[in-house]
């Protein structure tokens, strides 16, 4: 099992999650983060830290697509362990439907 970052993170990217992960398994894209499923130890500490409720355990039904995306991009995006300023307009994207269309495959800057 692993925890998964879902589409709710896209364009919010608050980064509170990275500060609490004991194994530093978050990876940064241009507008969202992902969790490396082979590195996550399923501690669950990050889930309540996300202000927009973007992190879920993979036991939640229907997350297969996001689990695959986390696994794919965790291999190629840079590691992130230190929170920076979130996007200035993150509140406008909190809870917005259709955020999947906003996903960017580009890497973020990492630590
Ligand atoms: Fe890190 Fe624990 Fe969250 Fe997995 S569940 S990403 S190990 S904080
Ligand atoms: Fe994304 Fe929530 Fe972390 S918005 S960057 S999963 S704190």
mmCIF file with all atom_site columns, C-alpha atoms and ligand atoms in Angstrom:
data_model
loop_
_atom_site.group_PDB
_atom_site.id
_atom_site.type_symbol
_atom_site.label_atom_id
_atom_site.label_alt_id
_atom_site.label_comp_id
_atom_site.label_asym_id
_atom_site.label_entity_id
_atom_site.label_seq_id
_atom_site.pdbx_PDB_ins_code
_atom_site.Cartn_x
_atom_site.Cartn_y
_atom_site.Cartn_z
_atom_site.occupancy
_atom_site.B_iso_or_equiv
_atom_site.pdbx_formal_charge
_atom_site.auth_seq_id
_atom_site.auth_comp_id
_atom_site.auth_asym_id
_atom_site.auth_atom_id
_atom_site.pdbx_PDB_model_num
ATOM   1   C  CA  . UNK A 1 1   ? 0.000   0.000  0.000   1.00 0.00 ? 1   UNK A CA  1
ATOM   2   C  CA  . UNK A 1 2   ? 0.998   3.633  -0.422  1.00 0.00 ? 2   UNK A CA  1
ATOM   3   C  CA  . UNK A 1 3   ? -0.433  7.099  -0.149  1.00 0.00 ? 3   UNK A CA  1
ATOM   4   C  CA  . UNK A 1 4   ? -1.262  8.958  -3.348  1.00 0.00 ? 4   UNK A CA  1
ATOM   5   C  CA  . UNK A 1 5   ? -1.391  12.640 -4.313  1.00 0.00 ? 5   UNK A CA  1
ATOM   6   C  CA  . UNK A 1 6   ? -4.583  13.246 -6.292  1.00 0.00 ? 6   UNK A CA  1
ATOM   7   C  CA  . UNK A 1 7   ? -5.780  15.958 -8.686  1.00 0.00 ? 7   UNK A CA  1
ATOM   8   C  CA  . UNK A 1 8   ? -6.849  18.214 -5.795  1.00 0.00 ? 8   UNK A CA  1
ATOM   9   C  CA  . UNK A 1 9   ? -3.157  19.167 -5.493  1.00 0.00 ? 9   UNK A CA  1
ATOM   10  C  CA  . UNK A 1 10  ? -2.952  20.560 -9.029  1.00 0.00 ? 10  UNK A CA  1
ATOM   11  C  CA  . UNK A 1 11  ? -2.297  24.338 -9.024  1.00 0.00 ? 11  UNK A CA  1
ATOM   12  C  CA  . UNK A 1 12  ? -2.666  24.434 -5.215  1.00 0.00 ? 12  UNK A CA  1
ATOM   13  C  CA  . UNK A 1 13  ? 0.685   22.770 -4.428  1.00 0.00 ? 13  UNK A CA  1
ATOM   14  C  CA  . UNK A 1 14  ? 0.821   23.938 -0.825  1.00 0.00 ? 14  UNK A CA  1
ATOM   15  C  CA  . UNK A 1 15  ? 3.787   21.724 0.124   1.00 0.00 ? 15  UNK A CA  1
ATOM   16  C  CA  . UNK A 1 16  ? 2.841   21.272 3.808   1.00 0.00 ? 16  UNK A CA  1
ATOM   17  C  CA  . UNK A 1 17  ? 3.063   17.542 3.105   1.00 0.00 ? 17  UNK A CA  1
ATOM   18  C  CA  . UNK A 1 18  ? 6.792   17.491 2.363   1.00 0.00 ? 18  UNK A CA  1
ATOM   19  C  CA  . UNK A 1 19  ? 7.766   18.797 5.775   1.00 0.00 ? 19  UNK A CA  1
ATOM   20  C  CA  . UNK A 1 20  ? 6.291   15.850 7.666   1.00 0.00 ? 20  UNK A CA  1
ATOM   21  C  CA  . UNK A 1 21  ? 7.273   12.850 5.529   1.00 0.00 ? 21  UNK A CA  1
ATOM   22  C  CA  . UNK A 1 22  ? 9.796   10.754 7.494   1.00 0.00 ? 22  UNK A CA  1
ATOM   23  C  CA  . UNK A 1 23  ? 11.254  9.182  4.353   1.00 0.00 ? 23  UNK A CA  1
ATOM   24  C  CA  . UNK A 1 24  ? 11.259  12.248 2.050   1.00 0.00 ? 24  UNK A CA  1
ATOM   25  C  CA  . UNK A 1 25  ? 9.347   10.540 -0.727  1.00 0.00 ? 25  UNK A CA  1
ATOM   26  C  CA  . UNK A 1 26  ? 7.645   13.571 -2.336  1.00 0.00 ? 26  UNK A CA  1
ATOM   27  C  CA  . UNK A 1 27  ? 8.640   14.631 -5.851  1.00 0.00 ? 27  UNK A CA  1
ATOM   28  C  CA  . UNK A 1 28  ? 7.879   17.955 -7.450  1.00 0.00 ? 28  UNK A CA  1
ATOM   29  C  CA  . UNK A 1 29  ? 6.206   18.753 -10.745 1.00 0.00 ? 29  UNK A CA  1
ATOM   30  C  CA  . UNK A 1 30  ? 5.516   22.205 -12.127 1.00 0.00 ? 30  UNK A CA  1
ATOM   31  C  CA  . UNK A 1 31  ? 2.070   22.373 -10.540 1.00 0.00 ? 31  UNK A CA  1
ATOM   32  C  CA  . UNK A 1 32  ? 1.620   19.344 -8.266  1.00 0.00 ? 32  UNK A CA  1
ATOM   33  C  CA  . UNK A 1 33  ? 3.592   16.878 -6.174  1.00 0.00 ? 33  UNK A CA  1
ATOM   34  C  CA  . UNK A 1 34  ? 3.593   13.075 -6.256  1.00 0.00 ? 34  UNK A CA  1
ATOM   35  C  CA  . UNK A 1 35  ? 4.552   10.337 -3.791  1.00 0.00 ? 35  UNK A CA  1
ATOM   36  C  CA  . UNK A 1 36  ? 6.958   7.552  -4.775  1.00 0.00 ? 36  UNK A CA  1
ATOM   37  C  CA  . UNK A 1 37  ? 4.881   4.422  -4.056  1.00 0.00 ? 37  UNK A CA  1
ATOM   38  C  CA  . UNK A 1 38  ? 7.931   2.219  -3.449  1.00 0.00 ? 38  UNK A CA  1
ATOM   39  C  CA  . UNK A 1 39  ? 9.432   4.650  -0.933  1.00 0.00 ? 39  UNK A CA  1
ATOM   40  C  CA  . UNK A 1 40  ? 6.270   5.556  1.023   1.00 0.00 ? 40  UNK A CA  1
ATOM   41  C  CA  . UNK A 1 41  ? 6.077   3.606  4.291   1.00 0.00 ? 41  UNK A CA  1
ATOM   42  C  CA  . UNK A 1 42  ? 2.317   4.185  4.690   1.00 0.00 ? 42  UNK A CA  1
ATOM   43  C  CA  . UNK A 1 43  ? 2.684   6.136  7.923   1.00 0.00 ? 43  UNK A CA  1
ATOM   44  C  CA  . UNK A 1 44  ? -0.283  8.375  7.031   1.00 0.00 ? 44  UNK A CA  1
ATOM   45  C  CA  . UNK A 1 45  ? 1.237   11.491 8.606   1.00 0.00 ? 45  UNK A CA  1
ATOM   46  C  CA  . UNK A 1 46  ? 0.948   13.565 5.417   1.00 0.00 ? 46  UNK A CA  1
ATOM   47  C  CA  . UNK A 1 47  ? -2.753  12.959 4.792   1.00 0.00 ? 47  UNK A CA  1
ATOM   48  C  CA  . UNK A 1 48  ? -4.163  15.397 7.401   1.00 0.00 ? 48  UNK A CA  1
ATOM   49  C  CA  . UNK A 1 49  ? -1.451  17.975 6.655   1.00 0.00 ? 49  UNK A CA  1
ATOM   50  C  CA  . UNK A 1 50  ? -2.789  18.787 3.197   1.00 0.00 ? 50  UNK A CA  1
ATOM   51  C  CA  . UNK A 1 51  ? -5.132  21.820 3.457   1.00 0.00 ? 51  UNK A CA  1
ATOM   52  C  CA  . UNK A 1 52  ? -6.984  20.814 0.275   1.00 0.00 ? 52  UNK A CA  1
ATOM   53  C  CA  . UNK A 1 53  ? -7.328  17.119 1.134   1.00 0.00 ? 53  UNK A CA  1
ATOM   54  C  CA  . UNK A 1 54  ? -5.329  15.963 -1.877  1.00 0.00 ? 54  UNK A CA  1
ATOM   55  C  CA  . UNK A 1 55  ? -3.579  12.974 -0.257  1.00 0.00 ? 55  UNK A CA  1
ATOM   56  C  CA  . UNK A 1 56  ? -5.386  9.638  0.012   1.00 0.00 ? 56  UNK A CA  1
ATOM   57  C  CA  . UNK A 1 57  ? -4.438  6.070  0.852   1.00 0.00 ? 57  UNK A CA  1
ATOM   58  C  CA  . UNK A 1 58  ? -4.521  3.824  -2.201  1.00 0.00 ? 58  UNK A CA  1
ATOM   59  C  CA  . UNK A 1 59  ? -7.213  1.760  -0.514  1.00 0.00 ? 59  UNK A CA  1
ATOM   60  C  CA  . UNK A 1 60  ? -9.707  4.464  -1.545  1.00 0.00 ? 60  UNK A CA  1
ATOM   61  C  CA  . UNK A 1 61  ? -11.571 3.164  -4.633  1.00 0.00 ? 61  UNK A CA  1
ATOM   62  C  CA  . UNK A 1 62  ? -10.978 4.834  -7.993  1.00 0.00 ? 62  UNK A CA  1
ATOM   63  C  CA  . UNK A 1 63  ? -7.449  6.079  -7.426  1.00 0.00 ? 63  UNK A CA  1
ATOM   64  C  CA  . UNK A 1 64  ? -5.726  3.702  -9.860  1.00 0.00 ? 64  UNK A CA  1
ATOM   65  C  CA  . UNK A 1 65  ? -5.103  6.427  -12.406 1.00 0.00 ? 65  UNK A CA  1
ATOM   66  C  CA  . UNK A 1 66  ? -3.516  8.754  -9.830  1.00 0.00 ? 66  UNK A CA  1
ATOM   67  C  CA  . UNK A 1 67  ? -1.453  5.956  -8.352  1.00 0.00 ? 67  UNK A CA  1
ATOM   68  C  CA  . UNK A 1 68  ? -0.051  5.248  -11.828 1.00 0.00 ? 68  UNK A CA  1
ATOM   69  C  CA  . UNK A 1 69  ? 0.678   8.946  -12.347 1.00 0.00 ? 69  UNK A CA  1
ATOM   70  C  CA  . UNK A 1 70  ? 2.446   9.186  -8.951  1.00 0.00 ? 70  UNK A CA  1
ATOM   71  C  CA  . UNK A 1 71  ? 4.576   6.142  -9.792  1.00 0.00 ? 71  UNK A CA  1
ATOM   72  C  CA  . UNK A 1 72  ? 5.455   7.451  -13.257 1.00 0.00 ? 72  UNK A CA  1
ATOM   73  C  CA  . UNK A 1 73  ? 6.453   10.987 -12.306 1.00 0.00 ? 73  UNK A CA  1
ATOM   74  C  CA  . UNK A 1 74  ? 8.166   10.154 -9.003  1.00 0.00 ? 74  UNK A CA  1
ATOM   75  C  CA  . UNK A 1 75  ? 10.824  8.509  -11.162 1.00 0.00 ? 75  UNK A CA  1
ATOM   76  C  CA  . UNK A 1 76  ? 11.574  11.636 -13.184 1.00 0.00 ? 76  UNK A CA  1
ATOM   77  C  CA  . UNK A 1 77  ? 10.686  14.696 -11.089 1.00 0.00 ? 77  UNK A CA  1
ATOM   78  C  CA  . UNK A 1 78  ? 13.110  16.124 -8.452  1.00 0.00 ? 78  UNK A CA  1
ATOM   79  C  CA  . UNK A 1 79  ? 12.794  15.325 -4.774  1.00 0.00 ? 79  UNK A CA  1
ATOM   80  C  CA  . UNK A 1 80  ? 11.312  17.990 -2.492  1.00 0.00 ? 80  UNK A CA  1
ATOM   81  C  CA  . UNK A 1 81  ? 11.610  18.128 1.308   1.00 0.00 ? 81  UNK A CA  1
ATOM   82  C  CA  . UNK A 1 82  ? 11.386  21.853 2.047   1.00 0.00 ? 82  UNK A CA  1
ATOM   83  C  CA  . UNK A 1 83  ? 8.189   23.881 1.722   1.00 0.00 ? 83  UNK A CA  1
ATOM   84  C  CA  . UNK A 1 84  ? 8.299   27.053 -0.382  1.00 0.00 ? 84  UNK A CA  1
ATOM   85  C  CA  . UNK A 1 85  ? 5.655   29.703 -1.062  1.00 0.00 ? 85  UNK A CA  1
ATOM   86  C  CA  . UNK A 1 86  ? 2.620   28.119 -2.735  1.00 0.00 ? 86  UNK A CA  1
ATOM   87  C  CA  . UNK A 1 87  ? 1.211   29.576 -5.981  1.00 0.00 ? 87  UNK A CA  1
ATOM   88  C  CA  . UNK A 1 88  ? -0.273  33.047 -5.357  1.00 0.00 ? 88  UNK A CA  1
ATOM   89  C  CA  . UNK A 1 89  ? -3.635  31.979 -6.791  1.00 0.00 ? 89  UNK A CA  1
ATOM   90  C  CA  . UNK A 1 90  ? -3.914  28.582 -5.038  1.00 0.00 ? 90  UNK A CA  1
ATOM   91  C  CA  . UNK A 1 91  ? -7.189  29.505 -3.291  1.00 0.00 ? 91  UNK A CA  1
ATOM   92  C  CA  . UNK A 1 92  ? -8.891  29.978 -6.644  1.00 0.00 ? 92  UNK A CA  1
ATOM   93  C  CA  . UNK A 1 93  ? -8.082  26.347 -7.488  1.00 0.00 ? 93  UNK A CA  1
ATOM   94  C  CA  . UNK A 1 94  ? -9.080  24.823 -4.150  1.00 0.00 ? 94  UNK A CA  1
ATOM   95  C  CA  . UNK A 1 95  ? -11.830 22.302 -4.844  1.00 0.00 ? 95  UNK A CA  1
ATOM   96  C  CA  . UNK A 1 96  ? -12.292 23.316 -8.483  1.00 0.00 ? 96  UNK A CA  1
ATOM   97  C  CA  . UNK A 1 97  ? -13.627 20.549 -10.726 1.00 0.00 ? 97  UNK A CA  1
ATOM   98  C  CA  . UNK A 1 98  ? -11.785 19.581 -13.890 1.00 0.00 ? 98  UNK A CA  1
ATOM   99  C  CA  . UNK A 1 99  ? -8.302  20.249 -12.554 1.00 0.00 ? 99  UNK A CA  1
ATOM   100 C  CA  . UNK A 1 100 ? -6.966  17.185 -14.283 1.00 0.00 ? 100 UNK A CA  1
ATOM   101 C  CA  . UNK A 1 101 ? -6.848  19.211 -17.513 1.00 0.00 ? 101 UNK A CA  1
ATOM   102 C  CA  . UNK A 1 102 ? -4.419  21.586 -15.789 1.00 0.00 ? 102 UNK A CA  1
ATOM   103 C  CA  . UNK A 1 103 ? -1.855  18.868 -15.033 1.00 0.00 ? 103 UNK A CA  1
ATOM   104 C  CA  . UNK A 1 104 ? 1.671   19.727 -16.199 1.00 0.00 ? 104 UNK A CA  1
ATOM   105 C  CA  . UNK A 1 105 ? 4.161   16.917 -16.883 1.00 0.00 ? 105 UNK A CA  1
ATOM   106 C  CA  . UNK A 1 106 ? 7.057   19.384 -16.509 1.00 0.00 ? 106 UNK A CA  1
ATOM   107 C  CA  . UNK A 1 107 ? 9.334   18.986 -13.489 1.00 0.00 ? 107 UNK A CA  1
ATOM   108 C  CA  . UNK A 1 108 ? 9.344   21.451 -10.614 1.00 0.00 ? 108 UNK A CA  1
ATOM   109 C  CA  . UNK A 1 109 ? 12.506  22.963 -9.136  1.00 0.00 ? 109 UNK A CA  1
ATOM   110 C  CA  . UNK A 1 110 ? 12.962  20.564 -6.202  1.00 0.00 ? 110 UNK A CA  1
ATOM   111 C  CA  . UNK A 1 111 ? 15.024  21.475 -3.130  1.00 0.00 ? 111 UNK A CA  1
HETATM 112 FE FE1 . LIG B 2 .   ? 5.551   10.069 3.538   1.00 0.00 ? 1   LIG B FE1 1
HETATM 113 FE FE2 . LIG B 2 .   ? 4.093   8.772  5.369   1.00 0.00 ? 1   LIG B FE2 1
HETATM 114 FE FE3 . LIG B 2 .   ? 2.901   10.312 3.550   1.00 0.00 ? 1   LIG B FE3 1
HETATM 115 FE FE4 . LIG B 2 .   ? 4.009   8.008  2.795   1.00 0.00 ? 1   LIG B FE4 1
HETATM 116 S  S1  . LIG B 2 .   ? 2.250   8.253  4.163   1.00 0.00 ? 1   LIG B S1  1
HETATM 117 S  S2  . LIG B 2 .   ? 4.193   9.981  1.747   1.00 0.00 ? 1   LIG B S2  1
HETATM 118 S  S3  . LIG B 2 .   ? 5.781   7.914  4.173   1.00 0.00 ? 1   LIG B S3  1
HETATM 119 S  S4  . LIG B 2 .   ? 4.301   11.007 5.169   1.00 0.00 ? 1   LIG B S4  1
HETATM 120 FE FE1 . LIG B 2 .   ? -0.301  19.210 -2.778  1.00 0.00 ? 2   LIG B FE1 1
HETATM 121 FE FE2 . LIG B 2 .   ? -1.484  19.195 -0.447  1.00 0.00 ? 2   LIG B FE2 1
HETATM 122 FE FE3 . LIG B 2 .   ? 1.046   18.630 -0.584  1.00 0.00 ? 2   LIG B FE3 1
HETATM 123 S  S1  . LIG B 2 .   ? -1.818  20.659 -2.079  1.00 0.00 ? 2   LIG B S1  1
HETATM 124 S  S2  . LIG B 2 .   ? 1.748   19.832 -2.312  1.00 0.00 ? 2   LIG B S2  1
HETATM 125 S  S3  . LIG B 2 .   ? -0.585  17.460 -1.497  1.00 0.00 ? 2   LIG B S3  1
HETATM 126 S  S4  . LIG B 2 .   ? 0.049   19.811 1.004   1.00 0.00 ? 2   LIG B S4  1
#
